[in-house]
């Protein structure tokens, strides 16, 4: 039980919610502006996504050297990634290294979840309350609450009656877990499950994977960074970040200008083979320009990927279940794998096709599907997140006239640039819906947003303004622009967290901005060059 004691901890220029990648950089930038600030973090330490997601096998799907912060040359010189795609412990160590180097911890209150943020129109101030009885007020509130931070565990009938151990992947126990003699279930086969299954299948008693939708997984091709590669990386950081900035998704990969049909079948196969052999997302985000917009072009890549899947699985019936046919390639985030499909060649790994035999309910011992009873020692939910808006929905956010953000967004989010929303003055979201950050090599976009937000507040302070909110016209135009852009792609053809359709009852609508980083940043820069006319300033 949390104490009912209320502790007033003062009035600040800024309150930041979340001490992950965006939150840490926000502290640094606001300090440079000379702002007073306080940060609240639910976890007992910093790192956000990389604090919570400590499941076996958790690692980047972005090239490590394209993921770190770009804003400190000293930091870039000092830090060395050990692998092309770093594992979670190394990333967490990196974020702690950054926090220590820039002395960021002292403004963070840990173990403190923000429960409500209420705007007081008269005083033009936000009142923030936490679950541990703290109360604070601030002129500006910034939500650095993460894109994939609100875990989703399906409400299976009888779930509470199950007597064995169970947890969500983003709540993996902090103590060592030995599964070597356990009978384990994993529900879900998204990017998280793909990493985790590969790892735990190496040392588990018996593993049963419950799959609803098969995914197109591409080989990650990780490896250590050699001393020679390390010095090349260090000499090319500027080039790397420039490349990311000019790409659609903030990665070092970008789409080929050609259509899949500009080349012969043979040349196309050769191109796919080359892309498949590359590290990371090249086969997805460095593919022909039309694979995410033209169904026929997409099908050529999808069929290539299907052949690769079938070739890795010994049992053709299992291979068939693992081969997706019901959504376009890349319309869900592509999991990057390091032996995932081969895990199913092990005698102790079993696959259950939930499309044929759905879960009916949980029992005391395990799971009952339409045909079988299963008993488990451990059930792991790799069932994803209430993405992008989930963490915001958890907080009671009240703007002008008591307007609730949950209510405002119940038919889908409406924002200006994914950074602000009408009715909630002086409130910013560092990775909100309809922002480039939710379809991005995330730190690249978060860094940009943090700089944009802090520059905006600097402008307000310099010009004597104390209140800002987007105009309704600007918000409507942006929302329409985002949704129209999504309709022209194949992303809307799949059910995924991109569409919010993984959460029962959530409006099925595209949550990301798909116009690419250069277009997004051009919109943001236009707003600045026009002296923020898209906002009402007081
Ligand atoms: P994802 O990609 O949303 O995957 C969640 C998985 O859980 C997916 O296979 C779902 O099947 C499955 N799921 C969800 N609800 C159910 C129910 N009710 N029954 C059975 N299976 C279910 O989340 P991840 O954590 O893997 O990855 C999230 C992001 O983190 C990823 O995109 C990377 O950016 C890193 P479905 O496909 O919905 O049929």
Coordinates of N, CA, C and O in Angstrom, one line a residue, residues 371-506:
X371 N -8.6 -27.8 -28.5 CA -8.5 -29.3 -28.6 C -7.7 -29.9 -27.5 O -7.8 -31.1 -27.3
X372 N -6.8 -29.1 -26.8 CA -5.9 -29.8 -25.9 C -5.8 -29.1 -24.5 O -6.1 -27.8 -24.5
X373 N -5.4 -29.8 -23.5 CA -5.0 -29.3 -22.2 C -3.5 -29.3 -22.1 O -2.9 -30.3 -22.3
X374 N -2.9 -28.1 -21.7 CA -1.5 -28.1 -21.5 C -1.2 -27.7 -20.1 O -1.9 -26.8 -19.5
X375 N -0.2 -28.3 -19.5 CA 0.3 -28.0 -18.1 C 1.6 -27.3 -18.2 O 2.5 -27.8 -19.0
X376 N 1.8 -26.2 -17.5 CA 3.1 -25.5 -17.5 C 3.5 -25.1 -16.1 O 2.7 -24.8 -15.3
X377 N 4.9 -25.0 -16.0 CA 5.5 -24.4 -14.8 C 5.5 -22.9 -14.9 O 5.4 -22.2 -13.9
X378 N 5.7 -22.4 -16.1 CA 5.9 -21.0 -16.4 C 5.1 -20.6 -17.7 O 5.3 -21.3 -18.7
X379 N 4.4 -19.5 -17.6 CA 3.7 -19.0 -18.8 C 4.3 -17.5 -19.0 O 4.2 -16.7 -18.2
X380 N 4.9 -17.3 -20.2 CA 5.4 -16.0 -20.5 C 4.6 -15.3 -21.5 O 4.3 -15.9 -22.6
X381 N 4.1 -14.1 -21.2 CA 3.3 -13.3 -22.1 C 4.3 -12.4 -23.0 O 4.8 -11.5 -22.4
X382 N 4.4 -12.8 -24.3 CA 5.2 -12.0 -25.2 C 4.1 -11.3 -26.1 O 4.2 -11.3 -27.3
X383 N 3.2 -10.7 -25.4 CA 1.9 -10.2 -26.1 C 1.9 -8.7 -26.4 O 0.9 -8.2 -26.7
X384 N 3.1 -8.1 -26.3 CA 3.2 -6.7 -26.8 C 2.8 -5.6 -25.9 O 2.7 -5.8 -24.7
X385 N 2.5 -4.5 -26.5 CA 2.2 -3.3 -25.8 C 1.0 -2.5 -26.3 O 0.7 -2.6 -27.5
X386 N 0.4 -1.8 -25.4 CA -0.6 -0.8 -25.8 C 0.3 0.4 -26.3 O 0.6 1.3 -25.5
X387 N 0.7 0.4 -27.5 CA 1.8 1.2 -28.0 C 1.3 2.7 -28.2 O 0.2 3.0 -28.4
X388 N 2.3 3.5 -28.1 CA 2.3 5.0 -28.4 C 1.3 5.8 -27.5 O 1.8 6.7 -26.8
X389 N 0.1 5.3 -27.4 CA -0.8 6.1 -26.5 C -1.1 5.5 -25.1 O -1.6 6.1 -24.2
X390 N -0.7 4.2 -25.0 CA -1.0 3.4 -23.8 C -0.5 4.1 -22.5 O -1.2 4.2 -21.5
X391 N 0.8 4.5 -22.5 CA 1.3 5.1 -21.3 C 0.7 6.4 -21.0 O 0.5 6.8 -19.8
X392 N 0.2 7.2 -22.0 CA -0.5 8.4 -21.7 C -1.9 8.2 -21.2 O -2.3 8.9 -20.2
X393 N -2.5 7.1 -21.7 CA -3.9 6.8 -21.2 C -3.9 6.4 -19.8 O -4.9 6.5 -19.1
X394 N -2.8 5.9 -19.3 CA -2.7 5.5 -17.9 C -2.7 6.7 -16.9 O -3.0 6.5 -15.7
X395 N -2.4 7.8 -17.4 CA -2.3 9.0 -16.6 C -3.6 9.8 -16.8 O -4.1 10.0 -17.9
X396 N -4.2 10.3 -15.7 CA -5.4 11.2 -15.8 C -4.9 12.6 -16.2 O -4.5 13.4 -15.4
X397 N -5.0 12.9 -17.5 CA -4.5 14.1 -18.0 C -5.7 15.0 -18.3 O -6.5 14.7 -19.1
X398 N -5.7 16.2 -17.6 CA -6.9 17.1 -17.8 C -6.4 18.5 -18.2 O -5.6 19.1 -17.6
X399 N -6.9 18.9 -19.4 CA -6.5 20.2 -19.9 C -7.5 21.3 -19.6 O -8.1 21.2 -18.5
X400 N -7.6 22.2 -20.5 CA -8.5 23.3 -20.3 C -9.9 22.8 -20.1 O -10.4 21.9 -20.7
X401 N -10.7 23.4 -19.1 CA -12.0 23.1 -18.8 C -12.2 21.6 -18.4 O -13.2 21.0 -18.6
X402 N -11.1 21.0 -17.8 CA -11.2 19.7 -17.4 C -11.2 18.6 -18.4 O -11.4 17.4 -18.2
X403 N -11.0 19.1 -19.7 CA -11.0 18.1 -20.8 C -10.0 17.0 -20.5 O -8.8 17.2 -20.2
X404 N -10.5 15.7 -20.7 CA -9.6 14.6 -20.5 C -9.0 14.1 -21.8 O -9.6 14.0 -22.8
X405 N -7.7 13.9 -21.7 CA -7.0 13.4 -22.9 C -7.5 12.1 -23.4 O -7.7 11.9 -24.6
X406 N -7.8 11.2 -22.5 CA -8.4 9.9 -22.9 C -9.6 10.1 -23.7 O -9.8 9.4 -24.7
X407 N -10.5 11.0 -23.2 CA -11.7 11.2 -23.9 C -11.5 11.8 -25.3 O -12.1 11.5 -26.3
X408 N -10.6 12.8 -25.3 CA -10.3 13.5 -26.5 C -9.9 12.5 -27.6 O -10.2 12.7 -28.8
X409 N -9.1 11.5 -27.2 CA -8.5 10.6 -28.1 C -9.2 9.3 -28.3 O -8.7 8.4 -28.9
X410 N -10.4 9.2 -27.7 CA -11.1 7.9 -27.8 C -11.4 7.4 -29.2 O -11.4 6.2 -29.4
X411 N -11.6 8.3 -30.1 CA -11.8 7.9 -31.5 C -10.5 8.1 -32.3 O -10.5 8.2 -33.5
X412 N -9.4 8.0 -31.7 CA -8.1 8.2 -32.3 C -7.4 9.5 -32.0 O -8.1 10.5 -31.7
X413 N -6.1 9.4 -31.9 CA -5.4 10.6 -31.4 C -5.5 11.8 -32.4 O -5.6 11.6 -33.7
X414 N -5.5 13.0 -31.9 CA -5.4 14.2 -32.8 C -4.3 15.0 -32.2 O -4.3 15.4 -31.0
X415 N -3.3 15.4 -33.0 CA -2.2 16.1 -32.5 C -1.7 17.1 -33.5 O -2.1 17.1 -34.7
X416 N -0.8 18.0 -33.1 CA -0.1 18.8 -34.1 C 1.4 18.3 -34.0 O 2.0 18.4 -32.9
X417 N 1.8 17.7 -35.1 CA 3.2 17.2 -35.2 C 3.5 16.0 -34.3 O 4.6 15.6 -34.1
X418 N 2.4 15.5 -33.7 CA 2.6 14.4 -32.7 C 3.3 14.9 -31.4 O 3.7 14.1 -30.6
X419 N 3.5 16.2 -31.3 CA 4.2 16.8 -30.2 C 3.3 17.5 -29.2 O 3.6 17.7 -28.0
X420 N 2.2 18.0 -29.7 CA 1.3 18.8 -28.9 C -0.2 18.4 -29.3 O -0.4 17.8 -30.3
X421 N -1.1 18.8 -28.4 CA -2.5 18.6 -28.7 C -3.4 19.7 -28.2 O -3.1 20.2 -27.1
X422 N -4.4 20.1 -29.0 CA -5.2 21.3 -28.6 C -6.0 21.0 -27.3 O -6.5 19.9 -27.1
X423 N -6.1 22.0 -26.5 CA -6.8 21.8 -25.2 C -5.8 21.5 -24.0 O -6.3 21.4 -22.9
X424 N -4.6 21.3 -24.4 CA -3.6 21.0 -23.3 C -2.4 21.9 -23.5 O -1.3 21.5 -24.0
X425 N -2.5 23.1 -23.0 CA -1.5 24.1 -23.2 C -0.2 23.7 -22.5 O -0.2 23.1 -21.5
X426 N 0.9 24.1 -23.1 CA 2.2 23.9 -22.4 C 2.5 22.5 -22.1 O 3.2 22.2 -21.2
X427 N 2.0 21.6 -22.9 CA 2.2 20.2 -22.8 C 2.8 19.6 -24.0 O 2.3 19.9 -25.1
X428 N 3.9 18.9 -23.9 CA 4.5 18.3 -25.1 C 4.7 16.8 -24.8 O 4.8 16.3 -23.7
X429 N 4.7 16.0 -26.0 CA 5.0 14.6 -25.9 C 6.2 14.3 -26.8 O 6.3 14.7 -27.9
X430 N 7.2 13.7 -26.2 CA 8.5 13.5 -26.9 C 8.4 12.4 -28.0 O 9.1 12.4 -29.0
X431 N 7.5 11.5 -27.8 CA 7.3 10.4 -28.8 C 5.9 10.0 -29.0 O 5.5 8.9 -28.8
X432 N 5.1 11.0 -29.3 CA 3.6 10.8 -29.3 C 3.1 10.2 -30.6 O 3.8 10.0 -31.5
X433 N 1.8 10.0 -30.6 CA 1.1 9.5 -31.8 C 1.2 10.5 -32.9 O 1.3 11.7 -32.7
X434 N 1.3 10.0 -34.2 CA 1.4 10.8 -35.4 C 2.7 11.6 -35.4 O 2.7 12.7 -36.1
X435 N 3.7 11.1 -34.8 CA 5.0 11.7 -34.8 C 5.9 10.7 -35.5 O 5.7 9.5 -35.4
X436 N 7.0 11.2 -36.1 CA 7.9 10.3 -36.8 C 8.6 9.2 -35.8 O 9.0 8.2 -36.2
X437 N 8.6 9.6 -34.5 CA 9.4 8.7 -33.6 C 8.8 7.3 -33.4 O 9.5 6.4 -33.1
X438 N 7.5 7.1 -33.7 CA 6.9 5.8 -33.5 C 7.1 4.9 -34.8 O 6.8 3.7 -34.7
X439 N 7.7 5.4 -35.8 CA 8.2 4.6 -36.9 C 9.6 5.0 -37.3 O 9.9 5.6 -38.3
X440 N 10.5 4.6 -36.4 CA 11.8 5.2 -36.5 C 12.9 4.4 -35.7 O 12.5 3.6 -34.9
X441 N 14.1 4.6 -36.1 CA 15.2 4.2 -35.2 C 15.1 5.2 -34.0 O 15.6 6.3 -34.1
X442 N 14.4 4.8 -33.0 CA 13.8 5.7 -32.1 C 14.6 6.9 -31.5 O 14.2 8.0 -31.6
X443 N 15.9 6.6 -31.1 CA 16.6 7.8 -30.6 C 16.9 8.9 -31.6 O 17.0 10.1 -31.2
X444 N 17.0 8.5 -32.9 CA 17.2 9.5 -33.9 C 16.1 10.5 -33.8 O 16.2 11.7 -33.9
X445 N 14.8 10.0 -33.7 CA 13.7 10.9 -33.8 C 13.5 11.6 -32.4 O 13.1 12.7 -32.4
X446 N 13.7 10.8 -31.3 CA 13.5 11.4 -30.0 C 14.5 12.6 -29.8 O 14.1 13.6 -29.3
X447 N 15.7 12.4 -30.3 CA 16.7 13.5 -30.1 C 16.2 14.8 -30.8 O 16.2 15.9 -30.3
X448 N 15.7 14.6 -32.0 CA 15.1 15.7 -32.8 C 14.0 16.4 -32.0 O 13.9 17.6 -31.9
X449 N 13.1 15.5 -31.5 CA 11.9 16.1 -30.8 C 12.3 16.8 -29.6 O 11.8 17.9 -29.3
X450 N 13.3 16.3 -28.8 CA 13.7 16.9 -27.6 C 14.3 18.3 -28.0 O 14.0 19.3 -27.3
X451 N 15.1 18.4 -29.0 CA 15.7 19.6 -29.4 C 14.6 20.6 -29.9 O 14.6 21.8 -29.5
X452 N 13.6 20.1 -30.6 CA 12.5 21.0 -31.1 C 11.7 21.5 -29.9 O 11.4 22.7 -29.8
X453 N 11.4 20.7 -28.9 CA 10.6 21.1 -27.8 C 11.4 22.1 -27.0 O 10.9 23.2 -26.6
X454 N 12.7 21.8 -26.7 CA 13.4 22.8 -25.8 C 13.7 24.1 -26.6 O 13.7 25.1 -26.0
X455 N 13.9 24.0 -27.9 CA 14.1 25.3 -28.6 C 12.8 26.1 -28.6 O 12.8 27.3 -28.5
X456 N 11.6 25.4 -28.7 CA 10.4 26.1 -28.6 C 10.2 26.8 -27.3 O 9.8 28.0 -27.2
X457 N 10.5 26.1 -26.2 CA 10.4 26.7 -24.9 C 11.4 27.9 -24.7 O 11.1 28.9 -24.1
X458 N 12.5 27.7 -25.3 CA 13.5 28.8 -25.3 C 13.0 30.0 -26.0 O 13.1 31.2 -25.5
X459 N 12.3 29.8 -27.1 CA 11.7 30.9 -27.9 C 10.6 31.6 -27.0 O 10.6 32.9 -27.0
X460 N 9.8 30.8 -26.4 CA 8.7 31.4 -25.6 C 9.3 32.3 -24.5 O 8.9 33.4 -24.3
X461 N 10.3 31.7 -23.8 CA 10.9 32.5 -22.7 C 11.6 33.7 -23.1 O 11.5 34.8 -22.5
X462 N 12.3 33.6 -24.3 CA 13.0 34.8 -24.8 C 12.1 35.9 -25.2 O 12.4 37.1 -25.1
X463 N 10.9 35.5 -25.7 CA 9.9 36.5 -26.3 C 8.8 36.8 -25.3 O 7.8 37.5 -25.7
X464 N 9.0 36.4 -24.1 CA 8.0 36.8 -23.0 C 6.7 36.1 -23.1 O 5.7 36.6 -22.6
X465 N 6.6 35.0 -23.8 CA 5.3 34.2 -23.8 C 5.3 33.2 -22.6 O 6.4 32.6 -22.3
X466 N 4.1 33.0 -22.1 CA 4.1 31.9 -21.0 C 3.1 30.8 -21.4 O 2.9 29.9 -20.6
X467 N 2.5 30.9 -22.5 CA 1.5 29.9 -22.8 C 1.5 29.6 -24.3 O 1.5 30.6 -25.1
X468 N 1.4 28.3 -24.7 CA 1.4 27.9 -26.1 C 0.4 26.8 -26.2 O 0.4 25.9 -25.4
X469 N -0.4 26.9 -27.3 CA -1.1 25.6 -27.7 C -1.4 25.7 -29.2 O -1.6 26.8 -29.8
X470 N -1.4 24.6 -29.9 CA -1.6 24.6 -31.3 C -3.0 25.1 -31.6 O -3.9 24.9 -30.8
X471 N -3.1 25.7 -32.8 CA -4.5 26.1 -33.2 C -5.3 24.8 -33.7 O -4.7 23.9 -34.2
X472 N -6.6 24.9 -33.5 CA -7.4 23.7 -34.0 C -7.2 23.4 -35.5 O -7.2 22.3 -35.9
X473 N -7.0 24.5 -36.3 CA -6.8 24.3 -37.7 C -5.5 23.5 -38.0 O -5.4 22.6 -38.8
X474 N -4.4 23.9 -37.2 CA -3.1 23.2 -37.4 C -3.3 21.8 -37.0 O -2.8 20.9 -37.7
X475 N -4.0 21.5 -36.0 CA -4.1 20.1 -35.5 C -4.9 19.3 -36.5 O -4.6 18.1 -36.9
X476 N -6.0 19.9 -37.0 CA -6.9 19.1 -38.0 C -6.1 18.8 -39.3 O -6.1 17.7 -39.8
X477 N -5.3 19.8 -39.8 CA -4.6 19.6 -41.0 C -3.5 18.5 -40.8 O -3.3 17.7 -41.7
X478 N -2.9 18.5 -39.6 CA -1.8 17.5 -39.4 C -2.4 16.1 -39.3 O -1.9 15.2 -39.9
X479 N -3.5 16.0 -38.6 CA -4.1 14.7 -38.4 C -4.6 14.1 -39.7 O -4.3 13.0 -40.0
X480 N -5.2 15.0 -40.5 CA -5.6 14.5 -41.9 C -4.4 14.1 -42.7 O -4.4 13.1 -43.4
X481 N -3.4 14.9 -42.7 CA -2.2 14.6 -43.4 C -1.6 13.3 -43.0 O -1.2 12.5 -43.9
X482 N -1.5 13.0 -41.7 CA -1.0 11.7 -41.2 C -1.8 10.6 -41.7 O -1.3 9.6 -42.2
X483 N -3.1 10.7 -41.6 CA -4.0 9.5 -41.9 C -4.0 9.3 -43.4 O -4.1 8.1 -43.8
X484 N -4.0 10.4 -44.2 CA -4.0 10.2 -45.6 C -2.7 9.5 -46.1 O -2.7 8.6 -46.9
X485 N -1.6 9.9 -45.5 CA -0.3 9.3 -45.8 C -0.4 7.8 -45.5 O 0.1 7.0 -46.3
X486 N -0.9 7.4 -44.4 CA -1.0 6.0 -44.0 C -1.8 5.2 -45.0 O -1.5 4.1 -45.4
X487 N -2.9 5.8 -45.5 CA -3.8 5.1 -46.4 C -3.1 4.7 -47.7 O -3.5 3.8 -48.4
X488 N -2.1 5.5 -48.1 CA -1.4 5.3 -49.4 C -0.4 4.1 -49.2 O 0.3 3.8 -50.2
X489 N -0.3 3.5 -48.1 CA 0.7 2.4 -47.9 C 0.0 1.1 -47.5 O -1.2 1.1 -47.4
X490 N 0.8 0.1 -47.4 CA 0.2 -1.3 -47.1 C 0.2 -1.5 -45.6 O -0.3 -2.5 -45.1
X491 N 0.6 -0.5 -44.8 CA 0.6 -0.7 -43.3 C -0.8 -0.9 -42.8 O -0.9 -1.6 -41.8
X492 N -1.7 -0.3 -43.4 CA -3.1 -0.4 -42.9 C -3.7 -1.7 -43.2 O -4.8 -2.0 -42.7
X493 N -3.0 -2.6 -44.0 CA -3.6 -3.9 -44.3 C -3.4 -4.9 -43.2 O -3.9 -6.0 -43.3
X494 N -2.5 -4.6 -42.2 CA -2.2 -5.6 -41.2 C -2.8 -5.2 -39.9 O -3.0 -4.0 -39.6
X495 N -3.0 -6.1 -39.0 CA -3.4 -5.8 -37.6 C -2.1 -5.8 -36.8 O -1.4 -6.8 -36.7
X496 N -1.7 -4.7 -36.2 CA -0.5 -4.5 -35.5 C -0.5 -3.4 -34.5 O -1.5 -2.6 -34.5
X497 N 0.5 -3.2 -33.7 CA 0.5 -2.1 -32.8 C 0.6 -0.8 -33.6 O 0.2 0.3 -33.1
X498 N 1.2 -0.8 -34.8 CA 1.2 0.4 -35.7 C -0.2 0.9 -35.8 O -0.5 2.1 -36.0
X499 N -1.2 0.0 -35.9 CA -2.6 0.4 -36.2 C -3.4 0.4 -34.9 O -4.6 0.7 -34.9
X500 N -2.8 0.1 -33.8 CA -3.6 0.1 -32.5 C -4.5 -1.1 -32.4 O -5.3 -1.3 -31.4
X501 N -4.5 -2.0 -33.4 CA -5.5 -3.1 -33.5 C -5.1 -4.3 -32.7 O -5.8 -5.3 -32.7
X502 N -3.9 -4.2 -32.0 CA -3.6 -5.3 -31.1 C -4.3 -5.2 -29.8 O -4.2 -6.1 -29.0
X503 N -4.9 -4.1 -29.5 CA -5.6 -3.9 -28.2 C -7.1 -3.9 -28.4 O -7.6 -3.0 -29.1
X504 N -7.8 -4.8 -27.7 CA -9.2 -4.9 -27.9 C -9.9 -3.5 -27.5 O -9.5 -3.0 -26.4
X505 N -10.7 -3.0 -28.3 CA -11.5 -1.8 -28.0 C -10.7 -0.5 -28.4 O -11.3 0.5 -28.4
X506 N -9.5 -0.6 -28.8 CA -8.7 0.6 -29.2 C -9.1 0.9 -30.6 O -9.2 -0.1 -31.5

